[in-house]
PDB file of C-alpha atoms in Angstrom:
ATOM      1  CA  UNK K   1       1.733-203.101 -10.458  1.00  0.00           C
ATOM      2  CA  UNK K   2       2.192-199.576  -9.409  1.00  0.00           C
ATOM      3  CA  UNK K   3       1.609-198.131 -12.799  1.00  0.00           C
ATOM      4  CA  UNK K   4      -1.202-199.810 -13.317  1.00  0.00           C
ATOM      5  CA  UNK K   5      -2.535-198.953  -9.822  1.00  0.00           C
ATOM      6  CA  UNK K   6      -1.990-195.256 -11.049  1.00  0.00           C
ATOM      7  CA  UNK K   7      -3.970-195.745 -14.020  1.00  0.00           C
ATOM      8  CA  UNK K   8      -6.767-196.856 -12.966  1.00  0.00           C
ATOM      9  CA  UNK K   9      -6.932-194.451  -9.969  1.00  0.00           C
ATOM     10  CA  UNK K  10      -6.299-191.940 -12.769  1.00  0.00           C
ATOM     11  CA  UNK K  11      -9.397-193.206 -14.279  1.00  0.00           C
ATOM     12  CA  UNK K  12     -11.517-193.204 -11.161  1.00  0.00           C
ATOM     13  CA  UNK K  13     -10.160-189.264 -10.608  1.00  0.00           C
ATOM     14  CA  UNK K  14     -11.755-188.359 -14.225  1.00  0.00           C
ATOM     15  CA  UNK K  15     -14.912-190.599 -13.508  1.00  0.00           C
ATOM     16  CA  UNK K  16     -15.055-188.789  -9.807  1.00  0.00           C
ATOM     17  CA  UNK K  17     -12.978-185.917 -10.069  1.00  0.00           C
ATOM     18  CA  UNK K  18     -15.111-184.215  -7.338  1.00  0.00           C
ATOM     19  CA  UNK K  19     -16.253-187.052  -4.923  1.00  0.00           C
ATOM     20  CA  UNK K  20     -12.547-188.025  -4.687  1.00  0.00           C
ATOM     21  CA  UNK K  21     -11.209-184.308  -4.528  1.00  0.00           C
ATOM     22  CA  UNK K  22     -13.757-184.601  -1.474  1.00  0.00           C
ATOM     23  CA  UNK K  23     -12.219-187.666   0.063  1.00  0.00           C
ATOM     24  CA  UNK K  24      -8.540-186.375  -0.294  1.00  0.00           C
ATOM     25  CA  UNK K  25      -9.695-182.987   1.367  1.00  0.00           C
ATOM     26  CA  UNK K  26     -11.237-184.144   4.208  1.00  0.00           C
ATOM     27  CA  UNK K  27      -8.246-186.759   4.752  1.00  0.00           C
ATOM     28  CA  UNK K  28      -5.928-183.679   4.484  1.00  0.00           C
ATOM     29  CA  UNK K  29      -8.113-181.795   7.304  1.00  0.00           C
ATOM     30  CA  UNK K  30      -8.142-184.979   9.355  1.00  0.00           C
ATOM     31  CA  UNK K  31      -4.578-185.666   9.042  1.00  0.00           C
ATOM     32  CA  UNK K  32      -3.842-181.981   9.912  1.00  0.00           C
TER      33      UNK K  32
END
């Protein structure tokens, strides 16, 4: 089930490359 979690987030970070590159950067400064 992993795998195929990472798949399709793989596909979502191709469809959304830069809205999710957003998300991920703002949880990085939050978490910081």
């Amino acid at each position: 089930m992993l795998q195929f979690s990472a798949s399709n987030l793989m596909q979502k970070l191709e469809r959304n490359g830069a809205y999710i590159f957003f998300v991920f950067h703002n949880l990085d400064l939050r978490l910081c």
